Coordinates of C-alpha atoms and ligand atoms in Angstrom, one line a residue:
M225 CA 90.2 139.0 128.4
L226 CA 94.5 140.1 128.5
G227 CA 93.2 141.5 125.3
T228 CA 94.8 145.4 125.6
D229 CA 91.8 146.9 125.7
N230 CA 89.7 144.4 127.8
D231 CA 91.7 143.6 130.4
A232 CA 90.6 146.7 131.7
L233 CA 87.1 145.7 132.1
L234 CA 86.8 144.2 135.8
F235 CA 84.0 145.7 137.0
T236 CA 80.9 143.2 136.6
Y237 CA 81.1 140.3 137.3
E238 CA 80.1 139.1 133.6
V239 CA 82.9 140.5 131.8
A240 CA 85.5 139.0 133.8
P241 CA 83.6 136.4 136.0
V242 CA 87.2 134.4 136.1
F243 CA 89.3 137.7 137.8
V244 CA 86.2 138.4 139.5
L245 CA 86.6 135.2 141.4
L246 CA 90.3 134.9 141.3
E247 CA 90.1 138.8 143.4
Y248 CA 87.7 137.6 146.1
V249 CA 89.7 134.3 146.9
T250 CA 93.0 136.2 147.0
L251 CA 91.6 139.1 149.2
K252 CA 90.0 136.8 151.3
K253 CA 93.7 135.1 151.5
M254 CA 95.4 138.5 152.2
R255 CA 92.9 139.4 154.8
E256 CA 93.5 135.8 156.6
I257 CA 97.2 136.8 157.0
I258 CA 96.7 139.6 159.0
G259 CA 94.6 138.1 161.0
W260 CA 90.6 138.6 160.4
Q261 CA 88.4 136.0 162.2
D262 CA 88.0 133.3 158.2
G263 CA 89.1 136.4 156.1
S264 CA 85.8 137.9 156.4
G265 CA 85.8 142.2 155.7
D266 CA 86.4 143.0 152.6
G267 CA 88.5 145.3 150.2
I268 CA 89.9 146.6 146.7
F269 CA 92.6 145.8 144.1
S270 CA 93.4 149.9 143.6
P271 CA 96.2 151.9 141.7
G272 CA 98.9 151.9 144.2
G273 CA 99.1 152.5 148.0
A274 CA 98.9 156.2 147.6
I275 CA 95.2 155.4 146.2
S276 CA 94.5 153.1 147.9
N277 CA 95.9 155.3 151.6
M278 CA 92.8 157.5 149.8
Y279 CA 90.1 155.0 149.7
A280 CA 90.6 154.3 153.7
M281 CA 90.2 157.8 154.8
L282 CA 87.9 158.2 152.0
L283 CA 85.6 155.3 153.8
A284 CA 86.9 156.1 157.8
R285 CA 84.8 159.7 156.9
F286 CA 82.1 158.3 155.8
K287 CA 81.9 155.3 159.0
M288 CA 80.8 158.5 161.3
F289 CA 79.4 161.2 158.7
P290 CA 77.8 159.2 156.4
E291 CA 75.8 161.9 155.3
V292 CA 78.9 163.4 153.6
K293 CA 79.0 160.9 150.0
E294 CA 75.2 163.0 149.3
K295 CA 76.1 166.3 151.4
G296 CA 79.5 166.8 150.4
M297 CA 82.0 169.1 153.3
S298 CA 80.1 172.0 154.2
S299 CA 77.3 168.9 156.2
V300 CA 80.7 167.5 158.6
P301 CA 82.5 169.3 160.8
R302 CA 86.5 170.2 161.1
L303 CA 88.2 166.4 160.7
A304 CA 91.4 165.8 162.1
A305 CA 93.5 163.1 160.7
F306 CA 96.7 161.6 162.4
T307 CA 99.7 160.1 161.2
S308 CA 103.6 160.7 161.7
E309 CA 106.0 162.7 159.9
H310 CA 107.7 160.0 158.6
S311 CA 104.3 158.5 157.5
H312 CA 103.7 158.6 153.8
F313 CA 103.5 161.7 151.5
S314 CA 100.1 160.1 150.2
I315 CA 97.8 160.5 154.1
K316 CA 98.7 165.0 153.0
K317 CA 97.5 163.7 149.2
G318 CA 94.3 162.4 150.7
A319 CA 93.6 164.7 152.7
A320 CA 93.7 167.2 149.3
A321 CA 92.2 165.3 147.6
L322 CA 89.3 164.5 149.8
G323 CA 88.5 167.9 150.2
I324 CA 89.8 167.7 153.8
G325 CA 93.0 169.8 153.9
T326 CA 96.1 169.7 154.4
E327 CA 96.1 171.4 157.2
S328 CA 93.5 168.1 159.0
V329 CA 96.4 166.2 158.4
I330 CA 98.2 166.2 162.6
C331 CA 102.1 165.0 162.1
V332 CA 102.1 162.6 165.8
K333 CA 106.6 163.4 166.4
A334 CA 108.7 159.3 165.7
D335 CA 111.5 158.3 167.8
Q336 CA 114.9 157.9 167.5
T337 CA 114.3 154.7 164.6
G338 CA 111.1 156.7 163.2
K339 CA 109.0 154.6 165.3
M340 CA 105.1 156.8 166.3
I341 CA 104.8 157.9 169.9
P342 CA 101.7 156.7 171.0
A343 CA 101.9 159.4 174.5
D344 CA 102.6 161.9 171.5
L345 CA 99.5 160.5 169.1
E346 CA 97.2 160.9 172.0
R347 CA 98.0 164.6 173.2
K348 CA 97.2 165.8 169.9
I349 CA 93.7 163.4 169.7
L350 CA 92.5 165.8 172.9
E351 CA 94.7 169.2 171.0
A352 CA 92.3 168.6 168.4
K353 CA 89.7 168.0 170.2
Q354 CA 89.4 171.4 171.9
K355 CA 90.3 173.1 169.3
G356 CA 86.6 172.3 168.1
F357 CA 88.6 169.2 165.6
V358 CA 86.9 165.7 164.9
P359 CA 89.9 163.1 165.4
F360 CA 88.4 160.4 162.2
F361 CA 91.1 159.2 161.2
V362 CA 94.9 158.1 162.3
S363 CA 96.9 156.5 159.8
A364 CA 100.4 154.1 161.3
T365 CA 102.9 153.1 159.0
A366 CA 104.2 149.2 158.7
G367 CA 107.5 150.1 157.2
T368 CA 108.2 154.2 156.6
T369 CA 109.5 155.0 153.1
V370 CA 112.9 156.1 154.9
Y371 CA 113.7 154.3 157.5
G372 CA 111.5 151.6 157.0
A373 CA 110.2 152.4 160.5
F374 CA 107.3 149.9 162.5
D375 CA 104.3 151.8 164.3
P376 CA 103.6 150.2 167.5
L377 CA 100.4 149.4 166.1
I378 CA 98.9 147.9 169.3
A379 CA 100.2 150.9 171.1
V380 CA 98.5 153.1 168.8
S381 CA 95.4 150.6 168.2
D382 CA 94.6 150.6 171.9
I383 CA 94.4 155.3 171.3
C384 CA 91.8 154.6 168.0
K385 CA 89.8 152.7 170.6
K386 CA 89.4 155.0 173.3
Y387 CA 88.8 157.5 171.6
N388 CA 86.9 155.7 168.5
V389 CA 88.8 156.2 165.8
W390 CA 89.5 155.2 162.4
F391 CA 92.7 152.6 162.5
H392 CA 94.2 152.5 159.3
V393 CA 97.6 150.3 158.5
D394 CA 99.4 151.9 156.0
G395 CA 101.7 148.9 155.3
A396 CA 102.1 149.4 151.4
W397 CA 106.3 148.9 152.0
G398 CA 106.5 146.9 155.6
G399 CA 102.8 144.4 154.8
S400 CA 104.5 141.8 153.1
L401 CA 107.0 140.5 156.2
L402 CA 102.7 139.2 156.8
M403 CA 104.6 136.8 154.5
S404 CA 107.2 136.0 157.2
R405 CA 107.2 134.0 159.8
R406 CA 110.4 135.3 161.4
H407 CA 109.0 138.8 160.9
R408 CA 105.4 139.6 160.5
W409 CA 105.6 140.5 164.5
K410 CA 106.8 143.7 163.5
L411 CA 103.2 143.8 162.9
D412 CA 101.5 142.4 165.2
G413 CA 98.6 143.8 165.9
V414 CA 97.1 144.3 162.9
D415 CA 94.5 142.6 162.8
R416 CA 92.6 144.7 165.2
A417 CA 92.9 147.8 162.0
N418 CA 89.8 149.0 160.4
S419 CA 92.2 148.5 157.3
V420 CA 95.7 147.9 155.6
T421 CA 97.6 148.7 152.7
W422 CA 99.3 146.4 152.0
N423 CA 101.8 145.8 148.4
P424 CA 102.9 143.3 146.6
H425 CA 104.4 145.4 144.2
K426 CA 107.0 146.8 146.0
M427 CA 108.4 143.6 148.8
M428 CA 106.4 140.7 147.2
S429 CA 108.7 142.0 143.7
V430 CA 105.5 141.5 141.8
P431 CA 104.7 143.6 139.1
L432 CA 103.8 147.7 139.1
Q433 CA 100.8 147.7 139.8
C434 CA 99.6 145.6 142.9
S435 CA 97.4 147.0 145.6
A436 CA 95.2 146.7 147.8
L437 CA 93.5 148.0 150.5
L438 CA 91.4 145.2 153.1
V439 CA 88.4 146.9 155.6
R440 CA 87.9 144.9 157.8
E441 CA 84.1 146.2 157.9
E442 CA 82.2 144.1 154.8
G443 CA 79.5 146.6 152.9
L444 CA 80.7 149.2 154.0
M445 CA 82.6 150.3 150.8
Q446 CA 80.0 149.5 148.4
N447 CA 77.8 151.9 150.7
C448 CA 80.4 154.3 150.3
N449 CA 81.4 154.2 146.6
Q450 CA 78.1 152.8 144.8
M451 CA 76.4 154.6 143.1
H452 CA 74.7 152.1 140.9
A453 CA 74.9 152.9 137.2
C454 CA 72.5 151.8 135.2
Y455 CA 73.8 150.6 132.0
L456 CA 76.1 148.4 133.9
F457 CA 75.3 147.2 137.4
Q458 CA 71.5 146.1 137.2
Q459 CA 69.2 144.6 139.8
D460 CA 67.4 142.4 137.8
K461 CA 70.5 140.3 136.3
H462 CA 70.4 135.9 137.2
Y463 CA 73.2 135.6 138.9
D464 CA 74.0 137.3 142.6
L465 CA 75.0 140.7 142.5
S466 CA 77.3 140.9 145.2
Y467 CA 80.6 139.0 142.3
D468 CA 79.5 142.7 140.8
T469 CA 83.0 144.2 142.7
G470 CA 83.2 147.4 140.4
D471 CA 81.0 149.5 141.7
K472 CA 83.2 149.6 145.2
A473 CA 85.6 151.3 142.9
L474 CA 86.0 155.0 142.3
Q475 CA 87.5 153.5 138.5
C476 CA 84.8 152.7 136.2
G477 CA 87.0 150.0 134.1
R478 CA 90.0 148.6 135.8
H479 CA 92.5 147.1 135.0
V480 CA 93.0 143.7 136.3
D481 CA 96.0 143.8 138.9
I482 CA 95.3 140.3 140.7
F483 CA 96.5 137.7 137.7
K484 CA 99.9 138.2 138.6
L485 CA 99.8 137.8 142.2
W486 CA 97.4 135.3 142.0
L487 CA 99.7 132.6 139.0
M488 CA 103.1 133.9 141.5
W489 CA 101.1 132.6 145.2
R490 CA 99.6 129.6 143.3
A491 CA 102.9 129.1 141.7
K492 CA 104.3 128.9 145.6
V493 CA 106.9 130.9 144.4
P494 CA 108.6 131.3 147.8
L495 CA 108.6 135.0 148.9
K496 CA 113.0 134.5 149.6
S497 CA 112.0 137.0 152.5
N498 CA 114.9 135.6 154.0
Q499 CA 117.5 136.9 150.9
H500 CA 115.0 140.0 151.1
V501 CA 115.3 141.5 155.0
D502 CA 118.3 139.3 156.2
I503 CA 120.8 142.1 154.5
D504 CA 121.9 143.4 157.5
C505 CA 124.0 146.4 158.6
V506 CA 127.4 145.3 155.8
C507 CA 128.5 149.8 155.9
L508 CA 129.2 152.6 157.2
C509 CA 127.4 155.7 159.2
L510 CA 124.4 154.1 159.5
C511 CA 121.7 157.3 160.6
S512 CA 119.1 154.3 161.8
Q513 CA 118.7 150.9 163.1
P514 CA 117.7 149.2 160.1
Q515 CA 114.1 147.7 160.5
H516 CA 113.2 146.5 156.9
T517 CA 115.2 146.6 153.9
N518 CA 115.6 149.8 153.6
V519 CA 119.4 151.3 155.2
C520 CA 119.6 154.8 156.0
F521 CA 123.8 155.9 155.9
W522 CA 126.9 158.0 155.6
Y523 CA 129.7 157.7 153.5
L524 CA 132.2 159.1 155.1
P525 CA 135.6 160.8 152.7
P526 CA 138.4 160.5 153.8
G527 CA 138.8 164.1 154.0
M528 CA 136.3 165.0 156.1
R529 CA 136.9 162.7 158.7
H530 CA 139.0 164.5 160.9
I531 CA 136.9 167.6 161.2
V532 CA 136.1 167.8 164.4
D533 CA 133.2 171.1 164.3
K534 CA 130.4 169.7 163.8
E535 CA 128.5 172.2 162.0
E536 CA 131.8 172.2 159.7
K537 CA 131.3 168.9 159.3
N538 CA 127.2 168.4 159.1
K539 CA 127.5 171.6 156.6
R540 CA 130.1 169.5 153.5
L541 CA 128.6 165.9 154.6
H542 CA 125.3 167.6 153.4
K543 CA 127.2 167.9 149.6
V544 CA 128.3 164.7 149.7
A545 CA 125.6 162.4 148.9
P546 CA 124.1 164.8 145.7
V547 CA 127.9 164.2 143.8
I548 CA 128.3 160.9 144.6
K549 CA 124.4 160.2 142.5
A550 CA 125.2 163.0 140.1
R551 CA 128.3 161.7 139.7
M552 CA 126.9 157.0 139.2
M553 CA 124.5 160.1 136.9
E554 CA 126.9 160.2 134.8
Y555 CA 129.1 157.0 134.8
G556 CA 126.1 155.0 134.0
T557 CA 126.4 152.5 137.0
T558 CA 124.2 152.6 139.4
M559 CA 122.0 154.6 141.8
V560 CA 121.3 155.0 145.0
S561 CA 118.3 158.0 146.2
Y562 CA 119.4 160.7 149.2
Q563 CA 117.6 162.7 151.0
P564 CA 117.9 165.1 154.0
Q565 CA 115.4 163.3 157.6
G566 CA 115.5 166.3 160.5
D567 CA 117.8 167.7 161.6
K568 CA 120.2 164.9 159.8
V569 CA 121.8 166.1 156.3
N570 CA 121.8 164.1 152.9
F571 CA 122.1 160.8 153.6
F572 CA 121.7 157.9 151.4
R573 CA 118.9 155.6 151.7
M574 CA 119.0 152.2 150.6
V575 CA 115.9 150.3 149.3
I576 CA 116.3 146.6 148.3
S577 CA 113.1 144.7 147.4
N578 CA 115.3 143.0 145.3
P579 CA 114.9 139.1 145.3
A580 CA 117.4 138.8 142.9
A581 CA 120.3 141.2 145.1
T582 CA 123.6 139.4 145.5
F583 CA 126.4 140.0 148.3
E584 CA 128.7 141.6 145.6
D585 CA 125.6 143.8 144.1
I586 CA 125.9 145.2 147.5
D587 CA 129.6 145.2 147.4
F588 CA 129.9 146.1 144.1
L589 CA 127.2 149.5 145.2
I590 CA 130.1 150.1 148.1
E591 CA 132.8 150.4 146.3
E592 CA 131.0 152.9 143.8
I593 CA 130.3 155.7 146.2
E594 CA 133.5 155.4 147.1
R595 CA 135.3 156.0 143.6
L596 CA 133.3 158.2 142.9
G597 CA 133.0 159.8 146.7
H598 CA 137.0 159.6 148.2
D599 CA 137.9 162.9 146.6
L600 CA 135.7 165.4 148.7
Ligands
PLP198 C1 105.0 153.0 148.5 C2 104.4 153.8 149.5 C3 103.3 154.1 149.7 C4 102.7 154.7 147.9 O1 102.3 153.0 146.9 P1 102.3 153.9 146.0 O2 102.6 152.4 145.3 O3 103.8 154.0 145.4 O4 101.5 155.2 145.5 C5 102.6 154.8 150.3 N1 102.7 154.2 151.4 C6 104.3 153.9 151.8 C7 104.4 153.9 153.5 C8 105.1 153.6 151.0 O5 106.5 153.1 150.6

């Protein structure tokens, strides 16, 4: 089953019984960790967090308007989805792919630390309703891509409940903190979600690809996606058909992503989350207080430290990170990504998910930034 051709066969129990069962027990375990009673619910391993998020949106739409499956978008009123301005771009991609449209994804304001502002969410929901949109989906982010911020899940879930909107938690990056006794509180309220994206291929260091979408309601995924292809999913087989999980997916053949995760779990490899997340702010001029292993900072070269004029300083600072990054690539020593965000000029965004990273590695990085940038 692990042959190069055959491992893409995770559609029915009969062709991959072991993997189907491993997926079953692992998804159940993940749901228990989320906090759903007895691990009940549903889920699937998908080709990444972006696709998991799209699945969530697909389910939310189907839950509210099941006729969309047969009749398409013309049978559905204008929909509105909500997510913070710091959320992952895959929410918009999903809306585009599903025919909902990126203009129907309404960006909710985030505070200074990158967390969604619940009051703004409520305001935007009311505004959308007034304009004739039907709010159907809210995606809160647990571990934003840039700052590593955790949206206030409890407050967001209250609003979702009040307006009867599907509550999704995009924990692609931060979901793995559910495994950490010390940091789990950052996801308080995740058990109220209708669906959760969780990528073991990020923080938990499982090799790409390994991403799960966990869904609270059982059976919804099956109803939403099943097509009953009669060459695969015959209804008169001699075993329990609920093990033929393939029809829940949008794919036909599906890659076996579960085995790596299950092995790791079985081997009880510690998550090393302490090592992961305790790398605090060693450095420089932070542009947001670290909430995860994301550390965002500017490097101010000596020649710029005394510039008083803010505009002039920002203009020059904006060019620093791109030059240092280019020099890093030319020297071939390391790479750190950079970006602007809102009114903040280009800063380094360092995200550590390698459990083998040491303080010496970080020291090296900082020294390298200084070495390559001190003359700017
Ligand atoms: C990385 C990330 C994604 C996308 O996950 P992929 O597995 O790369 O598709 C979605 N949401 C957040 C918050 C992420 O950090």
